[in-house]
Short mmCIF file of C-alpha atoms and ligand atoms in Angstrom, two decimals:
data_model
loop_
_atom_site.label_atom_id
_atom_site.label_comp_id
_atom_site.label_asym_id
_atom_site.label_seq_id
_atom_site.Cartn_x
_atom_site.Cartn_y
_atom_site.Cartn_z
CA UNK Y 704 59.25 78.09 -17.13
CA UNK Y 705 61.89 80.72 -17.37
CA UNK Y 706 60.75 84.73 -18.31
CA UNK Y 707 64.18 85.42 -19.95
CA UNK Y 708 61.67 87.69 -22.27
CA UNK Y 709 60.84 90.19 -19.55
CA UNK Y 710 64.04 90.92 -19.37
CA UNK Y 711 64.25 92.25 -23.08
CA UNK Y 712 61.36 94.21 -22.94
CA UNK Y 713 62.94 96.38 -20.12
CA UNK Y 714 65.22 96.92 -22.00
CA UNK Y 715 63.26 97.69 -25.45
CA UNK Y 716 61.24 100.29 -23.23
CA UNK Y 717 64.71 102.52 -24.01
CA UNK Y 718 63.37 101.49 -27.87
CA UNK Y 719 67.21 101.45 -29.55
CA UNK Y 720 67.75 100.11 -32.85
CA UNK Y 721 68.37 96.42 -32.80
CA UNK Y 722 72.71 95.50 -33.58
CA UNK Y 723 71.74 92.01 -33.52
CA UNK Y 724 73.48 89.80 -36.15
CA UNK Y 725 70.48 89.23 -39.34
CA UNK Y 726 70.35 85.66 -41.40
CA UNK Y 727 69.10 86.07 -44.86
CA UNK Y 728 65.73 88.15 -44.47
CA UNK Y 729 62.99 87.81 -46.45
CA UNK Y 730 61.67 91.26 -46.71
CA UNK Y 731 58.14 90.17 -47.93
CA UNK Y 732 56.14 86.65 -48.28
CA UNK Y 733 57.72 86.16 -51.89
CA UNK Y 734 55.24 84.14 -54.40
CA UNK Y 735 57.90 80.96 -54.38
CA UNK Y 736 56.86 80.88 -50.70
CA UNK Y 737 53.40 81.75 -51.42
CA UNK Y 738 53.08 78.90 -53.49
CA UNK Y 739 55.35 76.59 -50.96
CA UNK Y 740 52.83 77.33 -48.18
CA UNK Y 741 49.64 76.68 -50.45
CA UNK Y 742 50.85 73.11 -51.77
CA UNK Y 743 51.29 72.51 -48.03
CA UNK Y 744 48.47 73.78 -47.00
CA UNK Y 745 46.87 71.54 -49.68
CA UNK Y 746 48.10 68.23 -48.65
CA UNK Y 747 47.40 69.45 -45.15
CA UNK Y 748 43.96 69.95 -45.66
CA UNK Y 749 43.42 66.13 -47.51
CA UNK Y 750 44.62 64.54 -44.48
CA UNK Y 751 42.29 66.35 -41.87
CA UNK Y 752 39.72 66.18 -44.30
CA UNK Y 753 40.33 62.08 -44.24
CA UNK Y 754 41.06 62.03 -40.52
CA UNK Y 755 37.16 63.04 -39.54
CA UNK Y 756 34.99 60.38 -41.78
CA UNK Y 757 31.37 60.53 -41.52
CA UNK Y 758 31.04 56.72 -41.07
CA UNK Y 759 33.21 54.05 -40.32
CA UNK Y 760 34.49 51.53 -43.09
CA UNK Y 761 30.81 52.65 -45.19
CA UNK Y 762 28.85 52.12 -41.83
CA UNK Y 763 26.92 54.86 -41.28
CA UNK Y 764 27.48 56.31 -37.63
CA UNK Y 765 24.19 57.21 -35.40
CA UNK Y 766 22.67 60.36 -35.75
CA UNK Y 767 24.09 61.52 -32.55
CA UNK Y 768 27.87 60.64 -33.76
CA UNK Y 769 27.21 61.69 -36.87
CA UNK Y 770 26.13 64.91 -35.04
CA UNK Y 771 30.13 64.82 -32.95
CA UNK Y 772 31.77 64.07 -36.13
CA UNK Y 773 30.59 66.89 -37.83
CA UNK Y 774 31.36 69.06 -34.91
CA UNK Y 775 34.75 68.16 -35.08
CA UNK Y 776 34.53 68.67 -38.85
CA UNK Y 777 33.02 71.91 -38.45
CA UNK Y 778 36.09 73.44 -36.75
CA UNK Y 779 39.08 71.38 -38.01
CA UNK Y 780 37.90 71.91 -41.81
CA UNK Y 781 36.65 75.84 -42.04
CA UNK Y 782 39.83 77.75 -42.87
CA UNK Y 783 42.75 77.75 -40.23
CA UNK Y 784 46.00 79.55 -41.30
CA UNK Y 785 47.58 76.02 -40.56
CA UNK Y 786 50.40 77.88 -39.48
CA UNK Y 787 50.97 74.71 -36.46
CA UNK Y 788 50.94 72.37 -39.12
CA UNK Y 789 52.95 73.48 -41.72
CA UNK Y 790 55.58 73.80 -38.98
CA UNK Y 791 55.54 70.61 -37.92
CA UNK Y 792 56.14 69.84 -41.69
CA UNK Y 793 58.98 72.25 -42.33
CA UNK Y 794 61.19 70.53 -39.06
CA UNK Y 795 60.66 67.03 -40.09
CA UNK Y 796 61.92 68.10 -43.70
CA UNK Y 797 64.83 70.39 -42.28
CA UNK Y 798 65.95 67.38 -40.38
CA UNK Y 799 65.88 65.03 -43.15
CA UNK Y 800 62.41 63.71 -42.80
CA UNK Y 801 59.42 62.76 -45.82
CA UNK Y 802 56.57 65.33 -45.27
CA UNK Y 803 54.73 61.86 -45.08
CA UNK Y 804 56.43 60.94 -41.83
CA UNK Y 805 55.07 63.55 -40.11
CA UNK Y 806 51.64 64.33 -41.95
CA UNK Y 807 49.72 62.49 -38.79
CA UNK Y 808 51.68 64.15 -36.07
CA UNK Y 809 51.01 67.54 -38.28
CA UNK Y 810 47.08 67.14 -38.72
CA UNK Y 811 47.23 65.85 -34.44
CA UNK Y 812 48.75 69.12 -33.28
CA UNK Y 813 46.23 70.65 -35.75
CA UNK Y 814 43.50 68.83 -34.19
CA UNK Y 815 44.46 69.77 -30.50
CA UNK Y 816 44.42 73.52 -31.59
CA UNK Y 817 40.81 73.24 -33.30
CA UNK Y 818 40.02 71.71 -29.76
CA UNK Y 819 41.50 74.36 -27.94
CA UNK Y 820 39.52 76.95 -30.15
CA UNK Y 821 36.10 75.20 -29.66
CA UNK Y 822 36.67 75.07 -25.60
CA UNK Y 823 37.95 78.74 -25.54
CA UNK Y 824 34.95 79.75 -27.18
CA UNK Y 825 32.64 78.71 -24.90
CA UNK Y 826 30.35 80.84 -22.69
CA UNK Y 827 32.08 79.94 -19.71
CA UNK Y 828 35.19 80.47 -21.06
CA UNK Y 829 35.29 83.79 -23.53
CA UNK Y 830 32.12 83.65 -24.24
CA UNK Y 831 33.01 84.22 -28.44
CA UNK Y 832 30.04 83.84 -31.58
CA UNK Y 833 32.86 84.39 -34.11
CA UNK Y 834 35.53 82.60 -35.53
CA UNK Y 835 37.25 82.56 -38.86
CA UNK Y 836 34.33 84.60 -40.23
CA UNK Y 837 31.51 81.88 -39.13
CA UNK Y 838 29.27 81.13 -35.94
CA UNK Y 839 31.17 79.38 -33.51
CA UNK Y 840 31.10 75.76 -32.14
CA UNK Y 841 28.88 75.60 -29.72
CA UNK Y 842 26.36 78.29 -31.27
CA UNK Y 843 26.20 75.63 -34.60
CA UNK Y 844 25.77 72.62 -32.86
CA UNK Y 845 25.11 73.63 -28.86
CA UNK Y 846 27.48 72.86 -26.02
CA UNK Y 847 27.17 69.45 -25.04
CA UNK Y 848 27.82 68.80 -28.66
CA UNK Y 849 30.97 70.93 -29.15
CA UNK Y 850 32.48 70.11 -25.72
CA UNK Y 851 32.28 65.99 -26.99
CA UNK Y 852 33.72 67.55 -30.15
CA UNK Y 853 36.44 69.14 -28.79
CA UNK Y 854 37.55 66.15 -26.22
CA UNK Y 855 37.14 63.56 -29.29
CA UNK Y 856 39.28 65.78 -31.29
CA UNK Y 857 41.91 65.79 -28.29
CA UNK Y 858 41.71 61.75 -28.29
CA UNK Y 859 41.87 61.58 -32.04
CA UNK Y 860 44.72 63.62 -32.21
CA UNK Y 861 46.57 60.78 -29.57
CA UNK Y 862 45.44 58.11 -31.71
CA UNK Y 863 46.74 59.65 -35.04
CA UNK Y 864 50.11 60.01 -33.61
CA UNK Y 865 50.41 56.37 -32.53
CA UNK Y 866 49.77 55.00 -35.72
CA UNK Y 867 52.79 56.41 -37.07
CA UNK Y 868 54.59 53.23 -36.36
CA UNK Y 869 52.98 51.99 -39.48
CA UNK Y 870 54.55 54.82 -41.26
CA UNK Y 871 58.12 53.31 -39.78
CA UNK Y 872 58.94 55.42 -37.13
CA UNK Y 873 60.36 53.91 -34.39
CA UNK Y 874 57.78 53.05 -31.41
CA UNK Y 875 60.22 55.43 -29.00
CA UNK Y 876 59.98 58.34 -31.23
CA UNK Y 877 56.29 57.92 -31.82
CA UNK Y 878 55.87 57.69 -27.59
CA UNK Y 879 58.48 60.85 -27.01
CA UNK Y 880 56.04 62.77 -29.43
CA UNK Y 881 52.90 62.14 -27.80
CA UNK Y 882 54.39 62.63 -24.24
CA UNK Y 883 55.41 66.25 -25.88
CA UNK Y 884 51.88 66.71 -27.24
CA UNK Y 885 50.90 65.95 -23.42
CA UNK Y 886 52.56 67.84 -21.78
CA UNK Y 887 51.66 70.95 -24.65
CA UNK Y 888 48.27 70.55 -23.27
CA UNK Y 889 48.18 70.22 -20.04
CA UNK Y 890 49.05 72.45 -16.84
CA UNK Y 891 52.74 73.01 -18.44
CA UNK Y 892 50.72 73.92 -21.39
CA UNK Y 893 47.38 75.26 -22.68
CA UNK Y 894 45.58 74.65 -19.43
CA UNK Y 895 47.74 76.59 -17.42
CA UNK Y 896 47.66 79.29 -20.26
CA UNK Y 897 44.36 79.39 -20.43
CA UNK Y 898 43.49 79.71 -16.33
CA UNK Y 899 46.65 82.47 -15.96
CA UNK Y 900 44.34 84.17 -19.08
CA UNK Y 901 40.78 84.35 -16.98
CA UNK Y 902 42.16 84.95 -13.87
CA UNK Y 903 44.10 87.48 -15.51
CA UNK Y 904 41.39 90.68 -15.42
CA UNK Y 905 41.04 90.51 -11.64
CA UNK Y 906 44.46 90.22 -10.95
CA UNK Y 907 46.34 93.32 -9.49
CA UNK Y 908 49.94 94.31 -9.91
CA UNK Y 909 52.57 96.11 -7.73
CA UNK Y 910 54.39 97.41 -11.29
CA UNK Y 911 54.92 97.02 -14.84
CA UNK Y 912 57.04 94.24 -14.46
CA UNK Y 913 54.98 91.81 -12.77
CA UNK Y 914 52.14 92.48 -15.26
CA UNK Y 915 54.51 91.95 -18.13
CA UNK Y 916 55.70 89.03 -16.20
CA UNK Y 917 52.09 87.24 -15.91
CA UNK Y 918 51.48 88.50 -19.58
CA UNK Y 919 54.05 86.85 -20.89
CA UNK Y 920 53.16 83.41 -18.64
CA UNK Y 921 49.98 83.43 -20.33
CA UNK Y 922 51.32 83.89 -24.25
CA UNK Y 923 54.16 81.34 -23.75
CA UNK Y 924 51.51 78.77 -22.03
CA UNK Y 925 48.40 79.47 -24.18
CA UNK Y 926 50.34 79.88 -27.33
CA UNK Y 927 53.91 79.21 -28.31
CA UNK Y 928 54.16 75.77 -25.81
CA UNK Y 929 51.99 74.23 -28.68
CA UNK Y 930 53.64 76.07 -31.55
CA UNK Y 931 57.22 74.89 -30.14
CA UNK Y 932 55.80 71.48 -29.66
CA UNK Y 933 54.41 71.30 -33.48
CA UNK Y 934 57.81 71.95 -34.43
CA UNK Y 935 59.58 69.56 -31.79
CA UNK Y 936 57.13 66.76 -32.94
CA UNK Y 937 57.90 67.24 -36.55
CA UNK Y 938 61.72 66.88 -35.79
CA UNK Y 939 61.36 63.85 -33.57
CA UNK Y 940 59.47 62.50 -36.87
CA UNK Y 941 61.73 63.25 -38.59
CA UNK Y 942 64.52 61.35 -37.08
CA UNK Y 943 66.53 64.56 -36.04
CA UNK Y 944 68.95 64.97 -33.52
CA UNK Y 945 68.57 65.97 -29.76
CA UNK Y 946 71.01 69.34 -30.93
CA UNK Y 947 68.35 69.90 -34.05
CA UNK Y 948 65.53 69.15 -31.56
CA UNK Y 949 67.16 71.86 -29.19
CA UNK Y 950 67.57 74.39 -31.84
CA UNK Y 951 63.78 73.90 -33.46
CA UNK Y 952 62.35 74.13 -30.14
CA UNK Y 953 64.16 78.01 -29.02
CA UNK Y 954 62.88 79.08 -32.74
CA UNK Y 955 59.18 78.24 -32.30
CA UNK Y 956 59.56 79.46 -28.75
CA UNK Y 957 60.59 82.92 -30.48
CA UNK Y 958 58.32 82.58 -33.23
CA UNK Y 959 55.42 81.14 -30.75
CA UNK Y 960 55.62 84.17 -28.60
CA UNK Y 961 55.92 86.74 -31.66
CA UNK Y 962 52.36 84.99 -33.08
CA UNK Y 963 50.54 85.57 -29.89
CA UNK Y 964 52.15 89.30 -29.52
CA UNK Y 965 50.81 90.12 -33.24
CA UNK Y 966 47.55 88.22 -32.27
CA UNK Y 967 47.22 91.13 -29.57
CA UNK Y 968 48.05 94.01 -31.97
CA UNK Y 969 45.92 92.80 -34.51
CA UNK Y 970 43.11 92.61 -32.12
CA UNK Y 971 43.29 96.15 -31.42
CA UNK Y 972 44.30 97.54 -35.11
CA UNK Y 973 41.52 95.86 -37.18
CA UNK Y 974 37.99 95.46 -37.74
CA UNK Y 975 36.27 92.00 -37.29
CA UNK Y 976 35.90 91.79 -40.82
CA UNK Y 977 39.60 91.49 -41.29
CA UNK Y 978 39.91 89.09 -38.58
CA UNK Y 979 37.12 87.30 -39.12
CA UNK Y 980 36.38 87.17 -35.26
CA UNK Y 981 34.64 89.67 -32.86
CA UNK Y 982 37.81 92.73 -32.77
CA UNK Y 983 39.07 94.97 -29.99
CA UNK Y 984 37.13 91.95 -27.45
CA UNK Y 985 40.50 92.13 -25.42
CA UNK Y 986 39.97 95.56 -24.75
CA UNK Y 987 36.28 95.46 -23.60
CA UNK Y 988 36.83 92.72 -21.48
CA UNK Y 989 39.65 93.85 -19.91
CA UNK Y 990 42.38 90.92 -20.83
CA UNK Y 991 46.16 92.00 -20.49
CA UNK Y 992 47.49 91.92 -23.84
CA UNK Y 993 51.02 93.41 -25.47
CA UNK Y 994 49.55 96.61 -27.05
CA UNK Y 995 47.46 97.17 -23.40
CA UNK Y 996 51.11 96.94 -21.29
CA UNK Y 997 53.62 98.37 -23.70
CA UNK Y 998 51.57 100.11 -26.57
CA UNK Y 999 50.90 99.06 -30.14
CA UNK Y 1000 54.41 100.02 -31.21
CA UNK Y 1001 56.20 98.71 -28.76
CA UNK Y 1002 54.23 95.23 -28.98
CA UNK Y 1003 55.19 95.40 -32.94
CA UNK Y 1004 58.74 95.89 -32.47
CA UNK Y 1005 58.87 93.21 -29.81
CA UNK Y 1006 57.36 91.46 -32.20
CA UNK Y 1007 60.31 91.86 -35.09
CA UNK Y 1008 62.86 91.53 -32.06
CA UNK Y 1009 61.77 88.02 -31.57
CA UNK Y 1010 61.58 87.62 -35.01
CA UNK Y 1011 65.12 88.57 -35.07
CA UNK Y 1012 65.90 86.13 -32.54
CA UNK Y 1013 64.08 83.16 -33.51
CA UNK Y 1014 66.30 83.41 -37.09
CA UNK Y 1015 69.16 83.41 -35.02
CA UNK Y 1016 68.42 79.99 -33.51
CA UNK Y 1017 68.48 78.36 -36.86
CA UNK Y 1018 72.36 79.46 -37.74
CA UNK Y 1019 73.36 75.90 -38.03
CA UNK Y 1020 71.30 74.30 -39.99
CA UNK Y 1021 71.89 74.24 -43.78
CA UNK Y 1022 71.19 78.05 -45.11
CA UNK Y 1023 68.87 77.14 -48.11
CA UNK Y 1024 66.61 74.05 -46.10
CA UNK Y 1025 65.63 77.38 -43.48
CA UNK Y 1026 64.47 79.40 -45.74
CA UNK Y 1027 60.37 78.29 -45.07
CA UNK Y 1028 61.47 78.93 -41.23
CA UNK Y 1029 62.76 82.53 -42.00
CA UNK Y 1030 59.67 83.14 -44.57
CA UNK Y 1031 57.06 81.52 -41.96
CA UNK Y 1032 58.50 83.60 -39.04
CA UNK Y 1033 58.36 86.73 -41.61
CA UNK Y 1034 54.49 85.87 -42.75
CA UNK Y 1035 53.76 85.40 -39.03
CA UNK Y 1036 54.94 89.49 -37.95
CA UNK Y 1037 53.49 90.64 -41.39
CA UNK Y 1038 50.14 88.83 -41.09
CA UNK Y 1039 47.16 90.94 -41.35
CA UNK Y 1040 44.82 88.58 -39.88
C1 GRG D 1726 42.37 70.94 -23.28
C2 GRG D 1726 42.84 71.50 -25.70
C3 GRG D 1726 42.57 71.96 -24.33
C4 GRG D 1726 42.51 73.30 -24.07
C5 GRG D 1726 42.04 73.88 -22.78
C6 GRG D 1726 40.67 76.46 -23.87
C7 GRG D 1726 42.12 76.27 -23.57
C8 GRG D 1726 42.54 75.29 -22.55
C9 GRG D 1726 43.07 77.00 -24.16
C10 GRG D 1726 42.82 78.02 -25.19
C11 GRG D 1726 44.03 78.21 -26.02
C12 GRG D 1726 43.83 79.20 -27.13
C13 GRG D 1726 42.55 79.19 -27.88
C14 GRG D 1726 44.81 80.05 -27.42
C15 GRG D 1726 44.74 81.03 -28.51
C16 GRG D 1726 45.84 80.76 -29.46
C17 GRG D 1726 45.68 81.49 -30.75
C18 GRG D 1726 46.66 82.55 -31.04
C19 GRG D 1726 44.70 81.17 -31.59
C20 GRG D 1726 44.58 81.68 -32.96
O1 GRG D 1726 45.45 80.89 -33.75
P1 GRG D 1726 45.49 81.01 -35.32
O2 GRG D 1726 45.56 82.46 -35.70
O3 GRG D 1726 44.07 80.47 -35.70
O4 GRG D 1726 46.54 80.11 -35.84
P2 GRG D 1726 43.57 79.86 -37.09
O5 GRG D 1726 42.15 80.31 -37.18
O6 GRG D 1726 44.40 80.40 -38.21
O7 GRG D 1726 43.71 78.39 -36.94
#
């Protein structure tokens, strides 16, 4: 994994206005794309809500299934931005795909996330009681329970991308997805995110650079590997080209890195209540984050410099099928919570 980002923030330490070329920008969430994201959001939330059933074909499931199932419920279904989803979405339509095509792959990679959430939460992990305003996982349902929960969501999310032959995509592209999905997860992926991310309070460094170095490893790995590959799997879905594929994947790179960079300044700015999980944690326990390295004002203009850049990648593509790229990259620096 290259660290071409490191780079840039040397250079942004000088803080100089930005001369780099601007697509159309989209000053402010506008209500078209308001509504846009909700009527996603909408169908998004059917399909989870119909991926998780609490039998099977009108059997009813034993108690201690039942018990899993609505474990996985429990975290899929209570109020995710959807942000991976939707993104997945947006590339399968840029690229000439039916939002259909890629509903599965969308609601997989939004499975895998509500995984990743439910194991990061954990005592042994960060130890967390709050998420999106509720109790988390394992302090609703213990555990054992959410750590089946969050491995059945990880198979579930396999199994929902493989029956998208049925939908007509060809067997290749379905296989090329899931291998992406893979790899998102594993030691290229979350995984390797997530161990850089504990190990990352005892670690000492010889400068700035190295910190910012391992910083970044951990944001690109925990974070933008699965937003990039929710909007490479969306593409493959929907039929687009290895040059559209290319182009899709830098963007969500950009825009991957920029979510996890607000993440950190939002963590330090406002009150649980906003986020609806336990604020300023990073600081207490001692986690590297953007606003720790580089300050809160430096992390938010990195923020609108990849921002910048991420827009850039989609010069290319026809100028009025972006436009939910440019506005989701836009909602993502401007998000409050
Ligand atoms: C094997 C799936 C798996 C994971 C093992 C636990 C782990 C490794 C990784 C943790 C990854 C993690 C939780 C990263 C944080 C990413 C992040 C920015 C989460 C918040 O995303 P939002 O804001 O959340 O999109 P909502 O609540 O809107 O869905």
């Amino acid at each position: 994994m290259r660290h071409r980002y490191t780079l840039v923030l040397s250079a942004m330490r000088l803080i100089r206005p930005s001369n780099r070329r601007h697509l159309t920008s989209i000053a402010s969430p506008d209500s078209e794309f308001i509504s846009y994201m909700n009527n996603k959001a909408k169908s998004i939330e059917k399909a989870l809500d119909d991926s998780v059933p609490l039998c099977n074909n009108s059997v009813p499931l034993l108690k201690p299934v039942l018990e899993v199932r609505e474990a996985m419920r429990y975290t899929l279904l209570s109020g995710g931005k959807r942000v991976r989803p939707m993104l997945c979405l947006v590339a399968c339509e840029l690229v000439g795909g039916q939002e259909s095509t890629a509903m599965p792959t969308a609601c997989a990679v939004e499975m895998i996330h509500a995984s990743s959430l439910i194991l990061d939460d954990l005592p042994c992990m960060d130890d967390d009681s709050l998420r999106r305003g509720k109790p988390t996982n394992h302090k609703v349902f213990g555990e054992k329970t959410a750590i089946l929960a969050a491995n059945a969501l990880m198979s579930l999310a396999v199994e929902q991308t493989l029956a998208s032959t049925s939908l007509g995509v060809p067997s290749e592209r379905v296989l090329w997805a899931v291998q992406e999905m893979a790899r998102a997860v594993g030691t290229e992926g979350l995984v390797a995110g997530q161990a850089a991310d504990l190990a990352g309070g005892r670690m000492s460094f010889k400068n700035e650079d190295e910190e910012l170095r391992y910083l970044e490893f951990i944001h690109i790995h925990k974070t933008a590997v699965l937003v990039e590959a929710a909007a490479v799997v969306g593409a493959i879905m929907g039929g687009g080209s290895d040059e559209e594929i290319e182009r899709l994947k830098s963007y969500a790179r950009c825009v991957g890195l920029m979510f996890q960079v607000m993440d950190d300044v939002l963590d330090e700015t406002k009150s649980s209540e906003e986020l609806g999980k336990t604020a300023g944690k990073d600081l207490i326990t001692g986690k590297l984050t953007y606003p720790k390295v580089m300050g809160v004002e430096n992390a938010r203009e990195y923020a609108k410099m990849l921002n910048r850049e991420a827009q850039e990648h989609l010069q290319g593509f026809d100028s009025d099928k972006v436009v939910p790229l440019l506005s989701l990259a836009d909602y993502i620096v401007k998000r409050q919570n």
